[in-house]
mmCIF file of C-alpha atoms in Angstrom:
data_model
loop_
_atom_site.group_PDB
_atom_site.id
_atom_site.type_symbol
_atom_site.label_atom_id
_atom_site.label_comp_id
_atom_site.label_asym_id
_atom_site.label_seq_id
_atom_site.Cartn_x
_atom_site.Cartn_y
_atom_site.Cartn_z
ATOM 1 C CA MET A 91 131.929 108.484 59.110
ATOM 2 C CA ARG A 92 128.217 107.908 58.499
ATOM 3 C CA HIS A 93 128.327 104.812 60.734
ATOM 4 C CA PHE A 94 130.040 106.843 63.454
ATOM 5 C CA PHE A 95 127.269 109.481 63.546
ATOM 6 C CA MET A 96 124.574 106.800 63.402
ATOM 7 C CA GLY A 97 126.187 105.195 66.442
ATOM 8 C CA ILE A 98 126.084 108.488 68.347
ATOM 9 C CA LEU A 99 122.407 108.929 67.486
ATOM 10 C CA ALA A 100 121.606 105.396 68.603
ATOM 11 C CA VAL A 101 123.328 105.907 71.970
ATOM 12 C CA ALA A 102 121.519 109.215 72.438
ATOM 13 C CA ALA A 103 118.170 107.640 71.626
ATOM 14 C CA LEU A 104 118.851 104.776 74.048
ATOM 15 C CA GLY A 105 119.693 107.255 76.784
ATOM 16 C CA ALA A 106 116.505 109.219 76.145
ATOM 17 C CA CYS A 107 114.361 106.086 76.264
ATOM 18 C CA SER A 108 115.921 104.854 79.505
ATOM 19 C CA GLU A 109 115.691 108.202 81.310
ATOM 20 C CA ARG A 110 112.749 108.287 83.735
ATOM 21 C CA GLU A 111 110.755 111.378 84.632
ATOM 22 C CA HIS A 112 110.782 112.388 88.276
ATOM 23 C CA PHE A 113 108.709 114.068 90.951
ATOM 24 C CA THR A 114 110.129 116.166 93.779
ATOM 25 C CA VAL A 115 109.041 116.564 97.391
ATOM 26 C CA GLU A 116 110.890 119.260 99.274
ATOM 27 C CA GLY A 117 110.502 121.571 102.254
ATOM 28 C CA THR A 118 111.527 122.057 105.861
ATOM 29 C CA ILE A 119 110.733 120.384 109.165
ATOM 30 C CA GLU A 120 111.459 122.630 112.134
ATOM 31 C CA GLY A 121 112.673 121.163 115.410
ATOM 32 C CA ALA A 122 113.912 117.907 113.880
ATOM 33 C CA GLN A 123 117.675 118.466 113.848
ATOM 34 C CA ASP A 124 119.647 115.184 113.649
ATOM 35 C CA SER A 125 116.440 113.181 112.984
ATOM 36 C CA MET A 126 116.271 110.729 110.097
ATOM 37 C CA LEU A 127 113.569 111.653 107.585
ATOM 38 C CA TYR A 128 112.354 108.809 105.371
ATOM 39 C CA LEU A 129 110.442 108.887 102.096
ATOM 40 C CA HIS A 130 108.191 105.826 101.695
ATOM 41 C CA HIS A 131 106.221 104.597 98.712
ATOM 42 C CA MET A 132 102.892 103.295 100.060
ATOM 43 C CA ALA A 133 102.329 100.306 97.784
ATOM 44 C CA LEU A 134 99.336 98.016 98.228
ATOM 45 C CA SER A 135 101.752 95.356 99.462
ATOM 46 C CA GLY A 136 103.116 97.710 102.143
ATOM 47 C CA PRO A 137 105.486 100.672 102.547
ATOM 48 C CA THR A 138 108.892 100.722 100.861
ATOM 49 C CA VAL A 139 111.692 103.145 101.728
ATOM 50 C CA ILE A 140 112.722 105.147 98.652
ATOM 51 C CA ASP A 141 115.201 107.553 100.238
ATOM 52 C CA SER A 142 116.268 109.074 103.538
ATOM 53 C CA VAL A 143 118.236 112.031 104.889
ATOM 54 C CA ARG A 144 119.496 113.182 108.284
ATOM 55 C CA LEU A 145 118.113 116.645 108.895
ATOM 56 C CA THR A 146 120.401 119.532 109.805
ATOM 57 C CA ALA A 147 119.579 122.571 111.931
ATOM 58 C CA ASP A 148 117.565 124.294 109.205
ATOM 59 C CA GLY A 149 115.411 121.169 108.660
ATOM 60 C CA ALA A 150 115.576 121.479 104.870
ATOM 61 C CA PHE A 151 115.126 118.406 102.687
ATOM 62 C CA SER A 152 114.596 117.533 99.033
ATOM 63 C CA PHE A 153 113.801 114.107 97.595
ATOM 64 C CA LYS A 154 113.575 113.208 93.913
ATOM 65 C CA ALA A 155 112.043 109.902 92.831
ATOM 66 C CA ASP A 156 110.740 108.170 89.697
ATOM 67 C CA ALA A 157 107.338 109.512 88.658
ATOM 68 C CA PRO A 158 104.579 106.897 88.974
ATOM 69 C CA GLU A 159 102.824 105.603 85.851
ATOM 70 C CA ALA A 160 99.479 106.149 87.621
ATOM 71 C CA PRO A 161 98.652 108.367 90.627
ATOM 72 C CA ASP A 162 100.176 106.935 93.776
ATOM 73 C CA PHE A 163 100.729 107.565 97.479
ATOM 74 C CA TYR A 164 103.768 108.395 99.570
ATOM 75 C CA VAL A 165 104.694 109.191 103.174
ATOM 76 C CA LEU A 166 107.295 111.331 104.909
ATOM 77 C CA ARG A 167 108.218 109.751 108.254
ATOM 78 C CA ILE A 168 110.238 110.628 111.341
ATOM 79 C CA ASP A 169 110.053 107.840 113.912
ATOM 80 C CA GLY A 170 106.326 107.063 114.242
ATOM 81 C CA GLN A 171 105.063 110.376 112.853
ATOM 82 C CA ILE A 172 103.994 110.575 109.219
ATOM 83 C CA ILE A 173 102.745 112.996 106.585
ATOM 84 C CA ASN A 174 100.686 111.499 103.746
ATOM 85 C CA PHE A 175 100.765 112.901 100.222
ATOM 86 C CA SER A 176 100.042 111.778 96.676
ATOM 87 C CA VAL A 177 101.794 112.241 93.348
ATOM 88 C CA ASP A 178 100.092 112.286 89.948
ATOM 89 C CA SER A 179 103.146 112.535 87.724
ATOM 90 C CA THR A 180 106.071 114.965 87.748
ATOM 91 C CA GLU A 181 104.929 117.690 90.103
ATOM 92 C CA THR A 182 106.878 119.303 92.928
ATOM 93 C CA VAL A 183 105.212 119.051 96.335
ATOM 94 C CA SER A 184 106.374 121.449 99.050
ATOM 95 C CA ILE A 185 105.796 120.614 102.708
ATOM 96 C CA ARG A 186 106.507 122.783 105.748
ATOM 97 C CA ALA A 187 106.141 121.099 109.139
ATOM 98 C CA LYS A 188 107.059 121.367 112.820
ATOM 99 C CA TYR A 189 108.378 118.460 114.857
ATOM 100 C CA PRO A 190 107.223 116.856 117.101
ATOM 101 C CA GLY A 191 103.559 116.606 116.127
ATOM 102 C CA MET A 192 104.266 117.108 112.436
ATOM 103 C CA ALA A 193 101.322 114.903 111.388
ATOM 104 C CA ALA A 194 98.969 117.590 112.683
ATOM 105 C CA ASN A 195 101.154 120.622 112.133
ATOM 106 C CA TYR A 196 102.144 121.084 108.517
ATOM 107 C CA THR A 197 101.224 122.936 105.339
ATOM 108 C CA VAL A 198 101.478 121.732 101.768
ATOM 109 C CA SER A 199 101.654 123.513 98.414
ATOM 110 C CA GLY A 200 102.054 122.516 94.785
ATOM 111 C CA SER A 201 99.170 120.027 94.774
ATOM 112 C CA ASP A 202 95.461 120.516 95.469
ATOM 113 C CA ASN A 203 95.160 116.764 96.036
ATOM 114 C CA CYS A 204 97.818 116.868 98.737
ATOM 115 C CA GLU A 205 96.006 119.729 100.438
ATOM 116 C CA ARG A 206 92.779 117.716 100.468
ATOM 117 C CA ILE A 207 94.668 114.717 101.852
ATOM 118 C CA ARG A 208 96.015 116.983 104.608
ATOM 119 C CA GLN A 209 92.468 118.087 105.452
ATOM 120 C CA LEU A 210 91.242 114.485 105.499
ATOM 121 C CA ALA A 211 94.125 113.397 107.731
ATOM 122 C CA LEU A 212 93.287 116.155 110.221
ATOM 123 C CA LYS A 213 89.605 115.180 110.144
ATOM 124 C CA GLN A 214 90.568 111.571 110.830
ATOM 125 C CA GLN A 215 92.694 112.629 113.809
ATOM 126 C CA ALA A 216 89.792 114.691 115.176
ATOM 127 C CA LEU A 217 87.456 111.711 114.736
ATOM 128 C CA GLN A 218 89.876 109.549 116.734
ATOM 129 C CA ARG A 219 89.952 112.096 119.568
ATOM 130 C CA GLN A 220 86.149 112.322 119.635
ATOM 131 C CA ALA A 221 85.825 108.533 119.783
ATOM 132 C CA ILE A 222 88.255 108.380 122.711
ATOM 133 C CA ALA A 223 86.256 111.091 124.497
ATOM 134 C CA LEU A 224 83.066 109.070 124.072
ATOM 135 C CA GLN A 225 84.729 106.119 125.776
ATOM 136 C CA GLN A 226 85.064 108.234 128.904
ATOM 137 C CA GLY A 227 81.322 108.829 129.161
ATOM 138 C CA TYR A 228 79.582 105.753 127.723
ATOM 139 C CA ILE A 229 79.762 101.981 127.976
ATOM 140 C CA GLY A 230 78.196 98.974 126.263
ATOM 141 C CA GLN A 231 75.528 99.482 123.614
ATOM 142 C CA GLU A 232 75.246 103.187 124.359
ATOM 143 C CA LEU A 233 78.933 103.602 123.514
ATOM 144 C CA ALA A 234 78.582 101.545 120.324
ATOM 145 C CA ASP A 235 75.562 103.593 119.189
ATOM 146 C CA SER A 236 77.348 106.864 119.956
ATOM 147 C CA ILE A 237 80.435 105.877 117.953
ATOM 148 C CA ASP A 238 78.257 104.660 115.067
ATOM 149 C CA ALA A 239 76.511 108.045 114.985
ATOM 150 C CA LEU A 240 79.887 109.832 115.117
ATOM 151 C CA VAL A 241 81.232 107.777 112.194
ATOM 152 C CA ASP A 242 78.030 108.295 110.174
ATOM 153 C CA ARG A 243 78.367 112.083 110.498
ATOM 154 C CA TYR A 244 82.009 111.853 109.461
ATOM 155 C CA LYS A 245 81.153 109.760 106.409
ATOM 156 C CA GLN A 246 78.364 112.117 105.309
ATOM 157 C CA ASP A 247 80.812 115.033 105.433
ATOM 158 C CA VAL A 248 83.596 113.213 103.569
ATOM 159 C CA VAL A 249 81.299 111.691 100.929
ATOM 160 C CA LYS A 250 79.589 114.992 100.151
ATOM 161 C CA ASN A 251 82.529 117.387 100.343
ATOM 162 C CA TYR A 252 85.393 115.209 99.134
ATOM 163 C CA ILE A 253 84.523 111.926 97.407
ATOM 164 C CA PHE A 254 81.425 112.806 95.371
ATOM 165 C CA ALA A 255 82.769 116.343 94.883
ATOM 166 C CA GLY A 256 85.762 114.827 93.086
ATOM 167 C CA PRO A 257 85.762 111.043 92.598
ATOM 168 C CA ASP A 258 88.619 111.505 90.124
ATOM 169 C CA GLN A 259 90.938 112.872 92.831
ATOM 170 C CA THR A 260 93.589 110.833 94.663
ATOM 171 C CA SER A 261 92.237 112.362 97.873
ATOM 172 C CA SER A 262 88.987 110.460 97.265
ATOM 173 C CA TYR A 263 90.896 107.180 96.998
ATOM 174 C CA PHE A 264 92.759 108.101 100.194
ATOM 175 C CA ALA A 265 89.462 108.751 102.009
ATOM 176 C CA LEU A 266 88.083 105.308 101.135
ATOM 177 C CA PHE A 267 90.775 103.565 103.181
ATOM 178 C CA GLN A 268 90.772 105.709 106.308
ATOM 179 C CA THR A 269 90.277 103.904 109.608
ATOM 180 C CA LEU A 270 89.109 104.584 113.150
ATOM 181 C CA GLY A 271 91.609 102.598 115.162
ATOM 182 C CA GLN A 272 91.697 99.306 113.265
ATOM 183 C CA MET A 273 88.125 99.655 111.951
ATOM 184 C CA PRO A 274 87.588 100.729 108.320
ATOM 185 C CA ILE A 275 85.441 103.856 108.164
ATOM 186 C CA PHE A 276 84.082 102.861 104.757
ATOM 187 C CA ASN A 277 83.168 99.175 104.446
ATOM 188 C CA PRO A 278 81.591 98.215 101.098
ATOM 189 C CA HIS A 279 81.019 94.655 102.311
ATOM 190 C CA ALA A 280 78.763 95.817 105.144
ATOM 191 C CA SER A 281 77.055 98.898 103.687
ATOM 192 C CA ARG A 282 75.321 99.433 100.343
ATOM 193 C CA ASP A 283 76.024 103.170 100.589
ATOM 194 C CA ASP A 284 79.725 102.462 101.085
ATOM 195 C CA MET A 285 79.618 100.045 98.140
ATOM 196 C CA ARG A 286 78.245 102.821 95.920
ATOM 197 C CA THR A 287 80.902 105.224 97.197
ATOM 198 C CA PHE A 288 83.657 102.745 96.302
ATOM 199 C CA GLY A 289 81.991 102.263 92.916
ATOM 200 C CA ALA A 290 82.108 105.983 92.128
ATOM 201 C CA VAL A 291 85.879 106.122 92.656
ATOM 202 C CA ALA A 292 86.469 102.728 91.039
ATOM 203 C CA THR A 293 84.741 103.877 87.856
ATOM 204 C CA TYR A 294 87.203 106.756 87.444
ATOM 205 C CA TRP A 295 90.281 104.595 88.042
ATOM 206 C CA ASP A 296 88.953 101.839 85.799
ATOM 207 C CA THR A 297 88.384 104.347 82.987
ATOM 208 C CA PHE A 298 91.681 106.241 83.097
ATOM 209 C CA PHE A 299 94.150 103.810 84.712
ATOM 210 C CA PRO A 300 92.648 100.359 84.017
ATOM 211 C CA GLU A 301 95.973 98.501 84.154
ATOM 212 C CA SER A 302 97.167 100.074 87.395
ATOM 213 C CA GLU A 303 97.329 97.982 90.552
ATOM 214 C CA ARG A 304 95.107 100.420 92.432
ATOM 215 C CA ALA A 305 92.410 100.364 89.742
ATOM 216 C CA GLN A 306 92.361 96.574 89.843
ATOM 217 C CA ASN A 307 92.196 96.645 93.635
ATOM 218 C CA LEU A 308 89.219 99.011 93.626
ATOM 219 C CA ARG A 309 87.516 96.977 90.925
ATOM 220 C CA ASN A 310 87.938 93.748 92.871
ATOM 221 C CA ILE A 311 86.659 95.252 96.116
ATOM 222 C CA THR A 312 83.634 96.803 94.428
ATOM 223 C CA LEU A 313 82.674 93.738 92.414
ATOM 224 C CA LYS A 314 83.094 91.426 95.407
ATOM 225 C CA SER A 315 80.862 93.607 97.568
ATOM 226 C CA MET A 316 78.263 93.789 94.780
ATOM 227 C CA ASN A 317 78.260 90.000 94.442
ATOM 228 C CA GLU A 318 77.787 89.677 98.194
ATOM 229 C CA ALA A 319 74.902 92.153 98.121
ATOM 230 C CA ARG A 320 73.210 90.335 95.237
ATOM 231 C CA THR A 321 73.471 87.020 97.083
ATOM 232 C CA VAL A 322 71.828 88.514 100.151
ATOM 233 C CA GLN A 323 69.109 90.127 98.030
ATOM 234 C CA ALA A 324 68.428 86.865 96.217
ATOM 235 C CA ARG A 325 67.959 85.063 99.509
ATOM 236 C CA GLU A 326 65.617 87.771 100.731
ATOM 237 C CA ASN A 327 63.574 87.471 97.541
ATOM 238 C CA GLN A 328 63.356 83.657 97.936
ATOM 239 C CA VAL A 329 64.813 82.897 94.539
ATOM 240 C CA ILE A 330 62.560 80.868 92.246
ATOM 241 C CA ASP A 331 63.848 77.440 91.197
ATOM 242 C CA ALA A 332 65.281 77.824 87.698
ATOM 243 C CA GLY A 333 63.462 74.656 86.613
ATOM 244 C CA LYS A 334 60.097 76.286 87.325
ATOM 245 C CA VAL A 335 60.712 79.379 85.209
ATOM 246 C CA ILE A 336 58.519 79.423 82.112
ATOM 247 C CA GLN A 337 60.310 80.700 79.007
ATOM 248 C CA SER A 338 58.470 83.121 76.746
ATOM 249 C CA GLY A 339 59.196 85.140 73.643
ATOM 250 C CA VAL A 340 60.776 88.530 74.164
ATOM 251 C CA VAL A 341 58.545 91.625 74.412
ATOM 252 C CA ASP A 342 60.096 93.828 71.766
ATOM 253 C CA LEU A 343 61.261 97.370 72.441
ATOM 254 C CA ARG A 344 61.975 100.030 69.836
ATOM 255 C CA LEU A 345 63.835 103.011 71.269
ATOM 256 C CA PRO A 346 66.362 105.615 70.044
ATOM 257 C CA ASP A 347 70.022 105.259 70.978
ATOM 258 C CA ASN A 348 72.345 108.186 71.777
ATOM 259 C CA LYS A 349 72.934 108.778 68.033
ATOM 260 C CA GLY A 350 69.230 108.882 67.238
ATOM 261 C CA GLN A 351 69.122 105.428 65.627
ATOM 262 C CA MET A 352 66.128 103.228 66.516
ATOM 263 C CA ARG A 353 67.252 99.992 68.173
ATOM 264 C CA THR A 354 65.128 96.906 68.887
ATOM 265 C CA LEU A 355 65.541 93.769 70.936
ATOM 266 C CA THR A 356 64.477 91.514 68.076
ATOM 267 C CA GLU A 357 67.391 92.711 65.915
ATOM 268 C CA LEU A 358 69.682 91.007 68.455
ATOM 269 C CA LYS A 359 68.405 87.488 67.774
ATOM 270 C CA GLY A 360 71.401 85.161 67.657
ATOM 271 C CA ARG A 361 73.107 86.868 70.599
ATOM 272 C CA VAL A 362 72.671 86.485 74.337
ATOM 273 C CA VAL A 363 71.212 89.750 75.613
ATOM 274 C CA LEU A 364 71.316 91.384 79.009
ATOM 275 C CA LEU A 365 68.345 93.765 79.085
ATOM 276 C CA ASP A 366 69.223 96.381 81.686
ATOM 277 C CA PHE A 367 66.886 99.104 82.983
ATOM 278 C CA HIS A 368 68.939 101.928 84.409
ATOM 279 C CA ALA A 369 68.963 105.508 85.698
ATOM 280 C CA PHE A 370 72.306 107.296 85.522
ATOM 281 C CA ALA A 371 71.193 109.947 87.990
ATOM 282 C CA THR A 372 70.993 107.435 90.860
ATOM 283 C CA SER A 373 73.775 106.831 93.367
ATOM 284 C CA GLU A 374 73.935 103.159 92.323
ATOM 285 C CA SER A 375 74.821 104.022 88.727
ATOM 286 C CA ALA A 376 78.620 104.171 88.941
ATOM 287 C CA ALA A 377 78.979 100.772 90.592
ATOM 288 C CA ARG A 378 76.423 99.258 88.221
ATOM 289 C CA ILE A 379 78.256 100.526 85.123
ATOM 290 C CA LEU A 380 81.500 99.118 86.502
ATOM 291 C CA LEU A 381 79.906 95.675 86.803
ATOM 292 C CA LEU A 382 78.476 95.839 83.270
ATOM 293 C CA ARG A 383 81.863 96.843 81.855
ATOM 294 C CA GLU A 384 83.392 93.778 83.480
ATOM 295 C CA LEU A 385 80.764 91.463 82.002
ATOM 296 C CA TYR A 386 80.856 93.089 78.563
ATOM 297 C CA ASN A 387 84.645 92.954 78.334
ATOM 298 C CA LYS A 388 84.684 89.266 79.277
ATOM 299 C CA TYR A 389 81.805 87.960 77.164
ATOM 300 C CA HIS A 390 81.038 90.287 74.263
ATOM 301 C CA ASP A 391 83.351 88.398 71.895
ATOM 302 C CA ARG A 392 81.543 85.178 72.819
ATOM 303 C CA GLY A 393 78.133 86.589 71.908
ATOM 304 C CA LEU A 394 76.928 88.817 74.753
ATOM 305 C CA GLU A 395 75.188 92.110 74.004
ATOM 306 C CA ILE A 396 73.803 94.614 76.482
ATOM 307 C CA TYR A 397 70.638 96.530 75.649
ATOM 308 C CA GLN A 398 70.451 99.240 78.285
ATOM 309 C CA VAL A 399 67.280 101.268 78.739
ATOM 310 C CA SER A 400 67.731 104.581 80.538
ATOM 311 C CA ILE A 401 64.806 106.363 82.156
ATOM 312 C CA ASP A 402 66.753 109.570 82.859
ATOM 313 C CA PRO A 403 64.568 112.604 82.077
ATOM 314 C CA ASP A 404 67.488 114.858 81.039
ATOM 315 C CA GLU A 405 68.533 113.828 77.515
ATOM 316 C CA HIS A 406 71.721 115.917 77.481
ATOM 317 C CA PHE A 407 72.854 114.434 80.814
ATOM 318 C CA TRP A 408 72.100 110.921 79.542
ATOM 319 C CA LYS A 409 74.094 111.430 76.328
ATOM 320 C CA GLN A 410 77.092 112.616 78.346
ATOM 321 C CA GLN A 411 76.935 109.542 80.558
ATOM 322 C CA VAL A 412 76.701 107.003 77.728
ATOM 323 C CA ALA A 413 79.089 108.613 75.239
ATOM 324 C CA GLN A 414 81.928 106.183 76.042
ATOM 325 C CA LEU A 415 79.881 103.041 76.682
ATOM 326 C CA PRO A 416 80.459 100.230 74.142
ATOM 327 C CA TRP A 417 77.046 98.539 74.330
ATOM 328 C CA ILE A 418 73.579 99.559 73.052
ATOM 329 C CA THR A 419 72.189 102.429 75.121
ATOM 330 C CA VAL A 420 68.647 103.669 74.509
ATOM 331 C CA ARG A 421 66.401 106.083 76.381
ATOM 332 C CA ASP A 422 62.746 105.801 77.381
ATOM 333 C CA ALA A 423 61.848 109.104 79.034
ATOM 334 C CA GLU A 424 58.154 108.160 79.185
ATOM 335 C CA GLY A 425 58.858 104.844 80.913
ATOM 336 C CA GLU A 426 56.546 102.790 78.666
ATOM 337 C CA SER A 427 59.090 99.958 78.527
ATOM 338 C CA LEU A 428 58.938 99.684 82.324
ATOM 339 C CA ALA A 429 55.276 98.737 82.147
ATOM 340 C CA LYS A 430 55.938 96.162 79.404
ATOM 341 C CA TYR A 431 58.413 94.357 81.661
ATOM 342 C CA ASN A 432 56.665 95.081 84.960
ATOM 343 C CA VAL A 433 59.681 96.970 86.305
ATOM 344 C CA GLN A 434 58.880 98.493 89.677
ATOM 345 C CA ALA A 435 62.306 100.002 90.420
ATOM 346 C CA VAL A 436 65.685 100.418 88.756
ATOM 347 C CA PRO A 437 68.195 98.981 88.357
ATOM 348 C CA GLU A 438 66.425 95.873 87.019
ATOM 349 C CA PHE A 439 67.663 93.362 84.469
ATOM 350 C CA PHE A 440 66.640 90.330 82.415
ATOM 351 C CA THR A 441 68.456 87.680 80.383
ATOM 352 C CA ILE A 442 67.399 86.792 76.827
ATOM 353 C CA ASP A 443 68.767 83.754 74.977
ATOM 354 C CA ARG A 444 70.015 83.493 71.383
ATOM 355 C CA GLN A 445 66.516 82.536 70.135
ATOM 356 C CA ASN A 446 65.125 85.840 71.490
ATOM 357 C CA GLN A 447 63.413 83.998 74.335
ATOM 358 C CA LEU A 448 63.074 85.812 77.651
ATOM 359 C CA GLN A 449 64.743 83.722 80.347
ATOM 360 C CA LYS A 450 64.935 85.276 83.816
ATOM 361 C CA ARG A 451 64.683 88.528 85.713
ATOM 362 C CA SER A 452 67.094 89.619 88.457
ATOM 363 C CA SER A 453 65.153 88.087 91.370
ATOM 364 C CA GLN A 454 65.411 84.658 89.738
ATOM 365 C CA MET A 455 69.205 84.691 89.548
ATOM 366 C CA ASP A 456 71.800 83.873 92.196
ATOM 367 C CA ASP A 457 74.753 84.706 89.961
ATOM 368 C CA LEU A 458 74.277 86.894 86.873
ATOM 369 C CA GLU A 459 77.649 85.981 85.374
ATOM 370 C CA ALA A 460 76.932 82.260 85.721
ATOM 371 C CA GLU A 461 73.556 82.733 84.035
ATOM 372 C CA ILE A 462 75.195 84.532 81.107
ATOM 373 C CA ARG A 463 77.827 81.820 80.709
ATOM 374 C CA ALA A 464 75.116 79.157 80.659
ATOM 375 C CA LEU A 465 73.372 80.910 77.750
ATOM 376 C CA LEU A 466 76.472 81.562 75.639
#
C-alpha cells in the first residue's frame, strides 16, 4: 500500500513539474467578422505563429500561451495589419480594436508596458506620415536634412520620455528597434548617443536576464558598437607605437571603497590591473559598465582586477551605483587622483602589469581586451 501511495505522489509531482505557466491575451476586434486572427511570437530569428482563430460577428478572441522565461514580444495580426505587445510573465493583456486600421485604432489594458508600446507605435506611424509629407516639398540634400531633423526630434522625445525614463521596461527595448521605412531610427554603430542609449537598456537586461537571447543580442550590439567607436577614436588620436611606450612604476592611489575600507594600487601587485576613471552620472556610464562586466567576467579568474575611481560628487548616489559591482570601486570626490594621472576627461583608463608597472593609457591602445590578454 505504501508503494501505491508513493507512486501517486510521484505522478503528481511529475505533472506539477511539467505544467507550464501561461499568459493570456484576449479582447475584441470590431468589423473583422470571418477574418483570421493570428498570434505570433516575435523571436529574434523571425515571427512564429502560436495560435489562430476565425473571428465571429462579435469579434471576441482569447489566446493562451506558455509564459516566457524572460520578457518577450508578440503580435496580433489580420492580413497585413498588426498590433504589437509584450509579455513579462503570466499577465492577462486585454486589447480592443477596430478593423480595418486596427494598428492605429486600439486600446490596451492589463499592462503598462503594452500601453507604452501602443504609444510608441502610434508615434512611429506619425513619423512615417511626416516623412512622406516632406518628400512632397523637398528634394536632394534639403530633403535629407529635413528628415534628419525630424528623426532627431523624434529620438529626443523617445529617449527622454520612454527609454531613459524606464530603461528596465520592455517598451524601451521595443523603441530601440523602431524603423523609418527600412532605416533604423536608433543606430549605435553610427551614433555615440545611440550607442549610450542601447547601453542603458542592455545594462538592465544583462543584470536581470543575462542568459536570455535578447540580453545577449543587446550585449553584442552594444559591445560591437563600442569597439567600433574605440577604433575610430584611436585612429583620430594617432595611436603611439607600443614599442615606443616607456614603462614606469605605478603612481599609487589610496582611496576609500564603498564599505569605507582604504584600497591602494600597490596592494594589487601580482595581478593585471585595469585602472578606470569613471563618473556614474554621465550618459556614457551604463555602456561603460557593461563593457567592464564583460572583461571582468572573462579574465578575473586569470588574474585581472579592476580598480575603478569614481569622481561623482554625490556619495549616496555613487554607493547605490556600485553596490552590485564585483571589482574594487573607490571614490575621489576632490579629483586629486586625476591630476596624478593627468586625466583631462572621463572615462579614462590605464593598464598596469603584474609587477605594478604602468603600461599604457587609453589613447595608446587599439584593443583593450587584446592588451589585457597580453599582460595576463
